[in-house]
Structure formats: structure tokens, C-alpha cells
PDB file of C-alpha atoms in Angstrom:
ATOM      1  CA  MET O   1      -0.051  -0.258   0.339  1.00 39.00           C
ATOM      2  CA  LYS O   2       3.308   2.464   1.044  1.00 36.00           C
ATOM      3  CA  LYS O   3       4.660   1.224  -2.489  1.00 37.00           C
ATOM      4  CA  PHE O   4       1.622   2.498  -4.240  1.00 37.00           C
ATOM      5  CA  PHE O   5       1.076   5.378  -2.300  1.00 35.00           C
ATOM      6  CA  THR O   6       4.725   6.576  -3.399  1.00 34.00           C
ATOM      7  CA  LEU O   7       3.966   5.688  -6.941  1.00 36.00           C
ATOM      8  CA  PHE O   8       0.796   7.786  -7.510  1.00 36.00           C
ATOM      9  CA  LEU O   9       2.523  10.549  -5.570  1.00 33.00           C
ATOM     10  CA  LEU O  10       5.082  10.694  -7.959  1.00 34.00           C
ATOM     11  CA  MET O  11       2.496  10.904 -10.889  1.00 38.00           C
ATOM     12  CA  ALA O  12       0.826  13.388  -9.814  1.00 38.00           C
ATOM     13  CA  PHE O  13       4.311  15.324  -9.490  1.00 36.00           C
ATOM     14  CA  PHE O  14       5.028  14.291 -13.103  1.00 35.00           C
ATOM     15  CA  ALA O  15       1.214  15.218 -14.446  1.00 38.00           C
ATOM     16  CA  LEU O  16       1.439  18.684 -12.967  1.00 40.00           C
ATOM     17  CA  ASN O  17       5.259  19.448 -14.262  1.00 42.00           C
ATOM     18  CA  ALA O  18       3.952  18.007 -17.639  1.00 46.00           C
ATOM     19  CA  GLN O  19       1.298  21.602 -17.615  1.00 63.00           C
ATOM     20  CA  GLU O  20       4.007  24.296 -18.207  1.00 86.00           C
ATOM     21  CA  THR O  21       4.150  27.508 -16.548  1.00 94.00           C
ATOM     22  CA  ALA O  22       5.582  30.606 -18.036  1.00 96.00           C
ATOM     23  CA  ASN O  23       7.029  33.546 -16.735  1.00 97.00           C
ATOM     24  CA  ARG O  24       4.994  36.025 -18.403  1.00 98.00           C
ATOM     25  CA  PHE O  25       7.198  40.131 -18.436  1.00 98.00           C
ATOM     26  CA  PHE O  26       5.057  42.770 -19.828  1.00 98.00           C
ATOM     27  CA  TYR O  27       6.817  45.378 -21.916  1.00 98.00           C
ATOM     28  CA  GLU O  28       5.448  48.554 -22.873  1.00 98.00           C
ATOM     29  CA  LEU O  29       6.549  49.758 -26.502  1.00 98.00           C
ATOM     30  CA  THR O  30       6.356  53.340 -27.166  1.00 98.00           C
ATOM     31  CA  PHE O  31       7.049  53.721 -30.969  1.00 98.00           C
ATOM     32  CA  LYS O  32       6.547  56.029 -33.785  1.00 97.00           C
ATOM     33  CA  PRO O  33       4.664  54.395 -36.727  1.00 97.00           C
ATOM     34  CA  LYS O  34       5.611  56.594 -39.458  1.00 96.00           C
ATOM     35  CA  LYS O  35       9.523  58.041 -39.713  1.00 91.00           C
ATOM     36  CA  ASP O  36       8.589  61.534 -41.706  1.00 90.00           C
ATOM     37  CA  SER O  37       6.007  62.301 -37.781  1.00 91.00           C
ATOM     38  CA  ALA O  38       6.517  62.877 -34.585  1.00 92.00           C
ATOM     39  CA  ARG O  39       3.310  60.993 -33.448  1.00 95.00           C
ATOM     40  CA  VAL O  40       3.907  58.226 -30.654  1.00 97.00           C
ATOM     41  CA  GLU O  41       1.472  55.053 -30.119  1.00 97.00           C
ATOM     42  CA  LYS O  42       1.759  52.995 -27.266  1.00 97.00           C
ATOM     43  CA  VAL O  43       0.925  49.082 -26.921  1.00 98.00           C
ATOM     44  CA  MET O  44       1.798  46.378 -24.448  1.00 98.00           C
ATOM     45  CA  THR O  45       4.271  43.657 -25.592  1.00 98.00           C
ATOM     46  CA  ILE O  46       5.046  40.242 -23.673  1.00 98.00           C
ATOM     47  CA  LEU O  47       7.795  37.680 -23.433  1.00 98.00           C
ATOM     48  CA  ASP O  48       6.698  34.632 -22.279  1.00 98.00           C
ATOM     49  CA  VAL O  49       9.670  32.667 -20.638  1.00 98.00           C
ATOM     50  CA  THR O  50       9.683  29.143 -20.237  1.00 97.00           C
ATOM     51  CA  LYS O  51      12.074  26.862 -19.433  1.00 94.00           C
ATOM     52  CA  ASP O  52      13.794  25.764 -22.659  1.00 95.00           C
ATOM     53  CA  LYS O  53      13.175  28.947 -24.829  1.00 97.00           C
ATOM     54  CA  SER O  54      11.044  32.350 -24.470  1.00 98.00           C
ATOM     55  CA  LEU O  55       8.098  34.001 -27.097  1.00 98.00           C
ATOM     56  CA  TYR O  56       7.994  38.024 -27.644  1.00 98.00           C
ATOM     57  CA  ARG O  57       5.033  39.196 -29.312  1.00 97.00           C
ATOM     58  CA  ASP O  58       1.622  41.668 -29.269  1.00 97.00           C
ATOM     59  CA  TYR O  59      -0.243  41.102 -26.324  1.00 97.00           C
ATOM     60  CA  THR O  60      -3.245  42.671 -27.918  1.00 94.00           C
ATOM     61  CA  MET O  61      -4.732  39.086 -29.402  1.00 90.00           C
ATOM     62  CA  VAL O  62      -3.455  37.305 -25.953  1.00 93.00           C
ATOM     63  CA  ALA O  63      -5.582  39.348 -23.725  1.00 92.00           C
ATOM     64  CA  GLN O  64      -9.041  38.703 -26.778  1.00 89.00           C
ATOM     65  CA  ASP O  65      -8.426  35.206 -26.138  1.00 84.00           C
ATOM     66  CA  SER O  66     -10.742  34.081 -23.706  1.00 83.00           C
ATOM     67  CA  THR O  67     -13.229  36.636 -25.344  1.00 83.00           C
ATOM     68  CA  LEU O  68     -13.120  35.528 -28.837  1.00 80.00           C
ATOM     69  CA  LYS O  69     -12.668  31.422 -27.663  1.00 80.00           C
ATOM     70  CA  ILE O  70     -16.488  32.000 -26.717  1.00 80.00           C
ATOM     71  CA  GLN O  71     -17.742  34.050 -29.753  1.00 79.00           C
ATOM     72  CA  VAL O  72     -16.217  31.057 -31.919  1.00 78.00           C
ATOM     73  CA  GLU O  73     -17.985  28.267 -30.244  1.00 80.00           C
ATOM     74  CA  GLN O  74     -21.307  30.505 -29.361  1.00 79.00           C
ATOM     75  CA  MET O  75     -21.145  30.959 -34.017  1.00 74.00           C
ATOM     76  CA  GLN O  76     -20.267  27.040 -34.038  1.00 75.00           C
ATOM     77  CA  LYS O  77     -23.265  26.407 -32.479  1.00 79.00           C
ATOM     78  CA  SER O  78     -25.236  28.947 -34.041  1.00 76.00           C
ATOM     79  CA  GLY O  79     -24.760  28.316 -37.529  1.00 73.00           C
ATOM     80  CA  VAL O  80     -24.734  32.062 -37.976  1.00 69.00           C
ATOM     81  CA  PHE O  81     -22.055  34.243 -39.272  1.00 67.00           C
ATOM     82  CA  LYS O  82     -20.226  36.603 -37.577  1.00 67.00           C
ATOM     83  CA  ASP O  83     -18.242  39.353 -38.593  1.00 66.00           C
ATOM     84  CA  PHE O  84     -15.084  39.528 -36.579  1.00 64.00           C
ATOM     85  CA  SER O  85     -13.608  42.880 -37.250  1.00 64.00           C
ATOM     86  CA  LYS O  86     -16.358  44.348 -35.263  1.00 68.00           C
ATOM     87  CA  MET O  87     -15.754  42.413 -32.375  1.00 72.00           C
ATOM     88  CA  VAL O  88     -11.259  42.189 -32.619  1.00 78.00           C
ATOM     89  CA  THR O  89      -8.806  45.028 -31.657  1.00 85.00           C
ATOM     90  CA  MET O  90      -6.254  44.212 -34.238  1.00 85.00           C
ATOM     91  CA  PRO O  91      -2.175  44.401 -32.878  1.00 90.00           C
ATOM     92  CA  LYS O  92       0.263  46.979 -34.158  1.00 94.00           C
ATOM     93  CA  PHE O  93       2.793  43.791 -34.529  1.00 96.00           C
ATOM     94  CA  SER O  94       2.350  40.541 -35.857  1.00 94.00           C
ATOM     95  CA  GLU O  95       5.724  39.150 -35.859  1.00 97.00           C
ATOM     96  CA  LYS O  96       6.786  36.568 -32.490  1.00 97.00           C
ATOM     97  CA  ILE O  97       9.856  35.859 -31.931  1.00 98.00           C
ATOM     98  CA  TYR O  98      11.423  32.967 -30.020  1.00 98.00           C
ATOM     99  CA  LYS O  99      14.981  32.478 -28.573  1.00 98.00           C
ATOM    100  CA  PHE O 100      15.876  28.900 -27.734  1.00 97.00           C
ATOM    101  CA  TYR O 101      18.144  28.688 -24.476  1.00 96.00           C
ATOM    102  CA  PRO O 102      20.465  27.825 -23.842  1.00 94.00           C
ATOM    103  CA  ASP O 103      22.648  29.124 -26.990  1.00 94.00           C
ATOM    104  CA  MET O 104      19.957  31.649 -27.540  1.00 95.00           C
ATOM    105  CA  LYS O 105      19.010  30.672 -30.900  1.00 96.00           C
ATOM    106  CA  VAL O 106      16.261  33.706 -32.589  1.00 98.00           C
ATOM    107  CA  GLN O 107      14.119  33.217 -34.869  1.00 98.00           C
ATOM    108  CA  TYR O 108      10.824  35.835 -36.165  1.00 98.00           C
ATOM    109  CA  VAL O 109       7.962  34.499 -37.396  1.00 97.00           C
ATOM    110  CA  GLU O 110       4.923  35.785 -39.492  1.00 96.00           C
ATOM    111  CA  ARG O 111       2.074  34.179 -40.378  1.00 92.00           C
ATOM    112  CA  ILE O 112       0.975  34.438 -43.810  1.00 92.00           C
ATOM    113  CA  SER O 113      -2.180  32.951 -46.407  1.00 85.00           C
ATOM    114  CA  SER O 114      -1.040  30.079 -48.244  1.00 79.00           C
ATOM    115  CA  GLY O 115      -4.121  29.541 -50.319  1.00 74.00           C
ATOM    116  CA  PHE O 116      -6.859  28.770 -48.230  1.00 74.00           C
ATOM    117  CA  THR O 117      -4.627  27.682 -45.492  1.00 83.00           C
ATOM    118  CA  PRO O 118      -2.286  30.187 -42.878  1.00 87.00           C
ATOM    119  CA  VAL O 119       1.186  28.888 -42.707  1.00 91.00           C
ATOM    120  CA  ASN O 120       3.809  30.098 -40.413  1.00 93.00           C
ATOM    121  CA  ILE O 121       6.975  31.469 -41.897  1.00 96.00           C
ATOM    122  CA  GLY O 122      10.266  32.043 -39.951  1.00 97.00           C
ATOM    123  CA  TYR O 123      13.858  32.765 -40.418  1.00 98.00           C
ATOM    124  CA  ASN O 124      17.018  32.453 -38.076  1.00 97.00           C
ATOM    125  CA  ASP O 125      19.009  35.508 -36.927  1.00 96.00           C
ATOM    126  CA  ASP O 126      22.463  35.151 -35.796  1.00 92.00           C
ATOM    127  CA  SER O 127      22.626  38.728 -35.989  1.00 89.00           C
ATOM    128  CA  LYS O 128      25.411  39.536 -32.060  1.00 89.00           C
ATOM    129  CA  PHE O 129      25.166  41.867 -29.968  1.00 96.00           C
ATOM    130  CA  ASN O 130      28.573  43.437 -28.943  1.00 97.00           C
ATOM    131  CA  TRP O 131      27.143  45.916 -26.278  1.00 98.00           C
ATOM    132  CA  LYS O 132      29.306  47.715 -23.923  1.00 98.00           C
ATOM    133  CA  ILE O 133      28.403  47.945 -20.889  1.00 98.00           C
ATOM    134  CA  SER O 134      29.281  50.993 -18.734  1.00 98.00           C
ATOM    135  CA  ASP O 135      28.931  51.528 -15.211  1.00 97.00           C
ATOM    136  CA  GLU O 136      25.898  54.311 -15.132  1.00 98.00           C
ATOM    137  CA  LYS O 137      23.033  53.311 -13.313  1.00 97.00           C
ATOM    138  CA  ALA O 138      19.332  54.173 -13.006  1.00 97.00           C
ATOM    139  CA  LYS O 139      15.885  52.975 -11.411  1.00 97.00           C
ATOM    140  CA  ILE O 140      13.919  51.516 -14.172  1.00 96.00           C
ATOM    141  CA  GLY O 141      10.648  50.913 -12.049  1.00 94.00           C
ATOM    142  CA  SER O 142      11.904  48.795  -9.131  1.00 94.00           C
ATOM    143  CA  TYR O 143      14.881  48.068 -10.479  1.00 96.00           C
ATOM    144  CA  THR O 144      18.326  49.449 -10.101  1.00 97.00           C
ATOM    145  CA  ALA O 145      19.341  48.807 -14.065  1.00 98.00           C
ATOM    146  CA  GLN O 146      22.744  49.060 -15.599  1.00 98.00           C
ATOM    147  CA  LYS O 147      23.534  50.977 -18.573  1.00 98.00           C
ATOM    148  CA  ALA O 148      24.820  49.145 -21.791  1.00 98.00           C
ATOM    149  CA  THR O 149      24.996  50.284 -25.713  1.00 98.00           C
ATOM    150  CA  ALA O 150      25.069  48.107 -28.851  1.00 98.00           C
ATOM    151  CA  ASP O 151      24.464  48.902 -32.915  1.00 97.00           C
ATOM    152  CA  PHE O 152      21.824  46.774 -33.869  1.00 97.00           C
ATOM    153  CA  GLY O 153      19.468  46.860 -37.556  1.00 96.00           C
ATOM    154  CA  GLY O 154      20.458  49.828 -38.466  1.00 96.00           C
ATOM    155  CA  ARG O 155      20.347  51.946 -35.160  1.00 97.00           C
ATOM    156  CA  LYS O 156      21.925  52.744 -31.935  1.00 98.00           C
ATOM    157  CA  TRP O 157      20.461  51.322 -29.165  1.00 98.00           C
ATOM    158  CA  ILE O 158      20.424  51.944 -25.262  1.00 98.00           C
ATOM    159  CA  ALA O 159      19.376  49.193 -22.801  1.00 98.00           C
ATOM    160  CA  TRP O 160      19.173  48.901 -19.298  1.00 98.00           C
ATOM    161  CA  PHE O 161      19.901  45.482 -17.092  1.00 98.00           C
ATOM    162  CA  ALA O 162      18.741  44.025 -13.927  1.00 98.00           C
ATOM    163  CA  SER O 163      21.366  41.904 -12.686  1.00 96.00           C
ATOM    164  CA  ASP O 164      19.010  41.229  -9.875  1.00 95.00           C
ATOM    165  CA  ILE O 165      17.007  39.172 -12.760  1.00 96.00           C
ATOM    166  CA  PRO O 166      19.499  35.937 -14.153  1.00 95.00           C
ATOM    167  CA  LEU O 167      17.596  35.795 -17.236  1.00 96.00           C
ATOM    168  CA  GLN O 168      20.112  36.635 -20.914  1.00 97.00           C
ATOM    169  CA  ASP O 169      16.298  38.206 -22.826  1.00 98.00           C
ATOM    170  CA  GLY O 170      15.159  41.245 -22.958  1.00 98.00           C
ATOM    171  CA  PRO O 171      12.435  42.195 -25.604  1.00 98.00           C
ATOM    172  CA  TYR O 172      12.032  41.689 -29.974  1.00 98.00           C
ATOM    173  CA  LYS O 173      15.582  40.285 -30.275  1.00 98.00           C
ATOM    174  CA  PHE O 174      17.110  41.702 -27.675  1.00 98.00           C
ATOM    175  CA  HIS O 175      19.253  38.885 -25.853  1.00 98.00           C
ATOM    176  CA  GLY O 176      23.195  38.412 -24.060  1.00 97.00           C
ATOM    177  CA  LEU O 177      23.385  41.340 -20.383  1.00 98.00           C
ATOM    178  CA  PRO O 178      23.947  39.656 -17.730  1.00 97.00           C
ATOM    179  CA  GLY O 179      20.360  40.475 -16.838  1.00 98.00           C
ATOM    180  CA  LEU O 180      17.084  40.733 -17.819  1.00 98.00           C
ATOM    181  CA  ILE O 181      16.669  43.871 -19.975  1.00 98.00           C
ATOM    182  CA  VAL O 182      13.879  46.350 -18.119  1.00 98.00           C
ATOM    183  CA  LYS O 183      14.307  49.322 -20.357  1.00 98.00           C
ATOM    184  CA  VAL O 184      15.679  49.547 -24.274  1.00 98.00           C
ATOM    185  CA  GLU O 185      15.502  52.375 -27.324  1.00 98.00           C
ATOM    186  CA  ASP O 186      17.072  53.417 -30.023  1.00 98.00           C
ATOM    187  CA  GLU O 187      18.884  56.915 -29.401  1.00 97.00           C
ATOM    188  CA  GLY O 188      16.230  58.334 -31.977  1.00 95.00           C
ATOM    189  CA  GLN O 189      13.382  57.459 -29.624  1.00 95.00           C
ATOM    190  CA  ASN O 190      12.047  55.895 -32.267  1.00 97.00           C
ATOM    191  CA  TYR O 191      11.421  51.940 -30.060  1.00 98.00           C
ATOM    192  CA  SER O 192      11.269  52.477 -26.908  1.00 98.00           C
ATOM    193  CA  TRP O 193      10.173  48.580 -24.350  1.00 98.00           C
ATOM    194  CA  GLU O 194       9.871  49.274 -21.125  1.00 98.00           C
ATOM    195  CA  LEU O 195       9.014  46.237 -18.522  1.00 98.00           C
ATOM    196  CA  LYS O 196       5.889  47.118 -16.881  1.00 98.00           C
ATOM    197  CA  GLY O 197       5.035  44.215 -14.089  1.00 96.00           C
ATOM    198  CA  ASN O 198       4.896  40.115 -14.742  1.00 96.00           C
ATOM    199  CA  LYS O 199       3.169  37.188 -13.368  1.00 96.00           C
ATOM    200  CA  LYS O 200       3.286  33.300 -13.472  1.00 97.00           C
ATOM    201  CA  VAL O 201       0.806  31.647 -16.892  1.00 96.00           C
ATOM    202  CA  PRO O 202      -0.316  28.071 -15.283  1.00 94.00           C
ATOM    203  CA  ASN O 203      -0.682  26.189 -18.586  1.00 90.00           C
ATOM    204  CA  PHE O 204       0.996  28.141 -20.801  1.00 93.00           C
ATOM    205  CA  SER O 205       0.123  27.922 -24.644  1.00 89.00           C
ATOM    206  CA  GLU O 206       2.437  29.284 -26.910  1.00 91.00           C
ATOM    207  CA  ILE O 207      -0.583  29.752 -29.775  1.00 86.00           C
ATOM    208  CA  THR O 208      -3.582  30.952 -29.329  1.00 85.00           C
ATOM    209  CA  TYR O 209      -7.026  30.000 -29.633  1.00 80.00           C
ATOM    210  CA  LEU O 210      -8.276  31.684 -32.748  1.00 77.00           C
ATOM    211  CA  GLU O 211      -4.800  29.798 -34.076  1.00 81.00           C
ATOM    212  CA  SER O 212      -5.433  26.596 -33.125  1.00 79.00           C
ATOM    213  CA  VAL O 213      -8.781  26.576 -34.570  1.00 75.00           C
ATOM    214  CA  SER O 214      -7.640  28.023 -38.251  1.00 70.00           C
ATOM    215  CA  PRO O 215      -7.600  26.148 -41.578  1.00 64.00           C
ATOM    216  CA  GLY O 216      -4.858  23.437 -41.834  1.00 55.00           C
ATOM    217  CA  GLY O 217      -4.433  23.066 -38.193  1.00 51.00           C
ATOM    218  CA  ASN O 218      -0.441  24.235 -37.932  1.00 59.00           C
ATOM    219  CA  GLY O 219      -0.984  25.762 -34.703  1.00 60.00           C
ATOM    220  CA  GLY O 220       3.019  26.826 -33.900  1.00 72.00           C
ATOM    221  CA  LYS O 221       4.785  24.943 -36.873  1.00 87.00           C
ATOM    222  CA  VAL O 222       7.013  26.898 -38.589  1.00 93.00           C
ATOM    223  CA  GLN O 223       8.425  26.651 -42.073  1.00 94.00           C
ATOM    224  CA  GLU O 224      12.393  27.756 -41.360  1.00 96.00           C
ATOM    225  CA  ILE O 225      13.618  29.122 -44.566  1.00 97.00           C
ATOM    226  CA  THR O 226      16.462  32.042 -45.421  1.00 97.00           C
ATOM    227  CA  ARG O 227      15.977  35.809 -44.139  1.00 96.00           C
ATOM    228  CA  GLU O 228      16.132  36.349 -47.833  1.00 96.00           C
ATOM    229  CA  LYS O 229      13.545  33.987 -49.215  1.00 97.00           C
ATOM    230  CA  PHE O 230      11.450  35.056 -46.391  1.00 97.00           C
ATOM    231  CA  GLU O 231      11.210  38.783 -46.733  1.00 96.00           C
ATOM    232  CA  LYS O 232      11.320  38.266 -50.587  1.00 96.00           C
ATOM    233  CA  THR O 233       8.198  35.903 -49.539  1.00 96.00           C
ATOM    234  CA  PHE O 234       6.704  38.388 -46.699  1.00 96.00           C
ATOM    235  CA  THR O 235       6.671  41.665 -48.626  1.00 95.00           C
ATOM    236  CA  GLU O 236       4.909  39.777 -51.699  1.00 95.00           C
ATOM    237  CA  TYR O 237       2.212  38.814 -49.334  1.00 94.00           C
ATOM    238  CA  LYS O 238       1.977  42.946 -47.631  1.00 93.00           C
ATOM    239  CA  LYS O 239       1.438  43.812 -51.412  1.00 93.00           C
ATOM    240  CA  ASP O 240      -1.120  41.199 -53.018  1.00 92.00           C
ATOM    241  CA  PRO O 241      -2.555  39.050 -49.502  1.00 90.00           C
ATOM    242  CA  PHE O 242      -5.104  37.110 -51.213  1.00 87.00           C
ATOM    243  CA  ALA O 243      -2.242  36.300 -54.156  1.00 88.00           C
ATOM    244  CA  SER O 244      -2.209  32.645 -53.370  1.00 86.00           C
ATOM    245  CA  MET O 245      -6.102  31.730 -52.636  1.00 84.00           C
ATOM    246  CA  ARG O 246      -7.328  34.467 -55.869  1.00 84.00           C
ATOM    247  CA  PRO O 247      -7.224  31.674 -58.547  1.00 82.00           C
ATOM    248  CA  MET O 248      -9.304  29.585 -56.189  1.00 83.00           C
ATOM    249  CA  LEU O 249     -12.509  31.910 -55.894  1.00 81.00           C
ATOM    250  CA  LYS O 250     -14.674  30.767 -58.414  1.00 83.00           C
ATOM    251  CA  PRO O 251     -17.167  33.483 -59.586  1.00 82.00           C
ATOM    252  CA  GLU O 252     -19.725  31.877 -57.899  1.00 82.00           C
ATOM    253  CA  MET O 253     -18.139  31.271 -54.941  1.00 81.00           C
ATOM    254  CA  LEU O 254     -17.736  34.758 -54.219  1.00 83.00           C
ATOM    255  CA  LEU O 255     -21.361  35.403 -54.873  1.00 84.00           C
ATOM    256  CA  GLN O 256     -22.233  33.201 -51.894  1.00 85.00           C
ATOM    257  CA  LYS O 257     -23.783  34.606 -48.800  1.00 81.00           C
ATOM    258  CA  MET O 258     -22.353  33.900 -45.408  1.00 74.00           C
ATOM    259  CA  PRO O 259     -24.641  31.364 -42.923  1.00 73.00           C
ATOM    260  CA  GLY O 260     -27.211  34.088 -41.423  1.00 67.00           C
ATOM    261  CA  SER O 261     -25.886  37.397 -42.949  1.00 73.00           C
ATOM    262  CA  ASP O 262     -26.308  39.341 -46.153  1.00 78.00           C
ATOM    263  CA  ALA O 263     -22.947  40.052 -46.939  1.00 81.00           C
ATOM    264  CA  THR O 264     -21.423  37.681 -49.627  1.00 86.00           C
ATOM    265  CA  VAL O 265     -17.886  35.824 -49.907  1.00 79.00           C
ATOM    266  CA  GLY O 266     -17.172  38.085 -51.900  1.00 83.00           C
ATOM    267  CA  GLU O 267     -17.762  41.225 -49.770  1.00 85.00           C
ATOM    268  CA  ILE O 268     -16.439  39.506 -46.620  1.00 81.00           C
ATOM    269  CA  LEU O 269     -13.101  38.771 -48.362  1.00 85.00           C
ATOM    270  CA  LYS O 270     -12.518  42.275 -50.256  1.00 87.00           C
ATOM    271  CA  LYS O 271     -12.914  43.576 -45.936  1.00 86.00           C
ATOM    272  CA  GLN O 272     -10.502  41.210 -45.172  1.00 84.00           C
ATOM    273  CA  GLU O 273      -8.228  42.393 -47.467  1.00 87.00           C
ATOM    274  CA  LYS O 274      -8.483  45.858 -46.950  1.00 89.00           C
ATOM    275  CA  MET O 275      -8.107  45.454 -43.099  1.00 87.00           C
ATOM    276  CA  ILE O 276      -4.548  43.621 -43.426  1.00 89.00           C
ATOM    277  CA  LYS O 277      -2.969  46.092 -46.220  1.00 90.00           C
ATOM    278  CA  ASP O 278      -4.030  48.761 -43.967  1.00 91.00           C
ATOM    279  CA  PHE O 279      -2.848  47.175 -41.343  1.00 91.00           C
ATOM    280  CA  PHE O 280       0.907  47.235 -43.106  1.00 93.00           C
ATOM    281  CA  ASP O 281       0.236  50.685 -44.408  1.00 92.00           C
ATOM    282  CA  ALA O 282       0.430  51.833 -40.880  1.00 94.00           C
ATOM    283  CA  ASN O 283       3.636  51.789 -40.370  1.00 95.00           C
ATOM    284  CA  ASN O 284       6.563  52.560 -42.257  1.00 95.00           C
ATOM    285  CA  ASN O 285       8.870  52.830 -39.949  1.00 97.00           C
ATOM    286  CA  PRO O 286      10.336  49.266 -38.829  1.00 97.00           C
ATOM    287  CA  ILE O 287      12.463  48.620 -36.211  1.00 97.00           C
ATOM    288  CA  GLU O 288      15.343  47.226 -38.261  1.00 97.00           C
ATOM    289  CA  LEU O 289      16.170  49.680 -40.655  1.00 94.00           C
ATOM    290  CA  PRO O 290      16.992  47.564 -44.775  1.00 85.00           C
ATOM    291  CA  THR O 291      20.573  47.552 -45.381  1.00 68.00           C
ATOM    292  CA  ALA O 292      21.955  49.272 -48.401  1.00 38.00           C
ATOM    293  CA  ALA O 293      22.204  46.500 -50.142  1.00 37.00           C
ATOM    294  CA  ALA O 294      18.886  45.364 -49.664  1.00 46.00           C
ATOM    295  CA  LYS O 295      17.027  49.297 -50.905  1.00 45.00           C
ATOM    296  CA  MET O 296      19.747  48.746 -54.139  1.00 35.00           C
ATOM    297  CA  LYS O 297      17.859  45.118 -55.357  1.00 45.00           C
ATOM    298  CA  LYS O 298      14.078  46.975 -54.608  1.00 44.00           C
TER     299      LYS O 298
END
């Protein structure tokens, strides 16, 4: 009986630990979406840290996950179409960035359409941060942080890291300092991240509910390609998001009405296409500036 009880406790321990827990760090990002304007916007971003990797992304869709799950399930139950563009707050940024521990392999991922199926494409970024650490210190939130500088993506960056948090990580692609980066911004203050808090996330999932139920069901699976091919593919996608889908859209299909709606499939797709294009057109001031070689190719 004693052996059975011990075995039961061991099984319970491993079952509990199989449910992954993440430490979620919240970074407020202040940025200039237009390079010829001083107007700034703010968005909350998150860095989810697990035992073997971290995941950085815009928090907007994650924050709406449980609400959208209810809406989708209601729609499936009723069979009546709902226009999610009226219910969803669109994110400011669509990329996901993974850093795999302990070697800090960085993977940049975007989601595009391939026919009617969404796919995740990504490239591995082997850029190195040659940080110059100074003795200067400052209070960032509740942390005493130390200053470091580096050149990256065509900009000069100033970072503040807290050695009290033993994570060589930070928002976006930033990493490699002896402590978590609690603030980082470029000299021109085009982009500035500042840590605002953190919490434990039990039963952590890398993908949102909408990603899990999307056609194709590939979830977080990523097609790794070269950075050059990624940039070419993603640039073409931004110009014409439905290019791979258009040959499959027959006239009779576009004229069909959505269940429980007066809108046709064609009208819904046209609205979605405009929404995607407006999303990409809203920001012409990228975090990483195009290199001179890349500009010459365009």
C-alpha cells in the first residue's frame, strides 16, 4: 500500500509538471509608426519565458483570447456567421520572436496565407549584440538597472538591464546582457520598450485559440527559410495578401452569402483584404532599417 501511494505521488508530480508554466513579462512599447512624423503610439507586448525558450509578441490578441473563444463557439453552435472585424482589436505588430535556450538561437516568425490555409514562415537570425556595458546605473521601475549600448538593425540602442533577474533576455530580439533587459530604446526614440510587470501563467500555450482552430491546424509549426527568401515572400504577401487564394475563388463562390448574413463571401474577403493592407500600411518605420544592399535590390 505504501509503495502504491508513493507511486501515485510520483505520477501526480510528473502530471502537474507536464503542464508548462511561463513567466510573462509585460513591456510597454512606445513607437513612431511613421518615419516622417513625431506622432507616437503605445502597445503592450509580452515576453513569455519557459524553461527552454522565450516567446515575444504583441499582447493584443492574447488578451482577447478567452473572449474570442466564446464568440467562435457561439458561432459554431448557432451556425450564424459573425463579422469578427467588429469584435477584434487588431494588434499593432504581427511577428513572433522565439529565443531558444541555452544557445539563444533567435527565430523570427510571421503568419501568411497559402491558398486558404494560414502558414507560419520564419528565419533564424544569427545577429550578434556587441554590448558595451558602462558603470552608469538608474532606477527603472522598481529595479536598479545598469546601462549598455549596441548597434543593431541600423540603429544605435541604449539598454538597461537588471542583474537581479538572472535572464539574459529581453523584448524583441534583444538579449545577451547579464540580467533581464528592463528598458531598451534607440537614440532617436523611434522604439522604446519598458518593463511594466510580470506574472506566472499556468497551463501556458504558445498559440492562441484562434490559431488553434484556424484552417490547416498547423498551430505553432514553422516553415524555416532563409532570411532573404523570407523578406521576399513577406514583401509580396503585404502587397497582395490574397494572391495565392485568388485563383481558387470562383465567381459563384464569391456570390454566395455567409450563413445568417446578408454579406457575400466576396464582400467579406474584400473587407479582410483591406484590413490586412491597412495594417501593414500603418507602419513605415520598421524596428530594423533596410540595409544598403537590400535597398539597391528593390
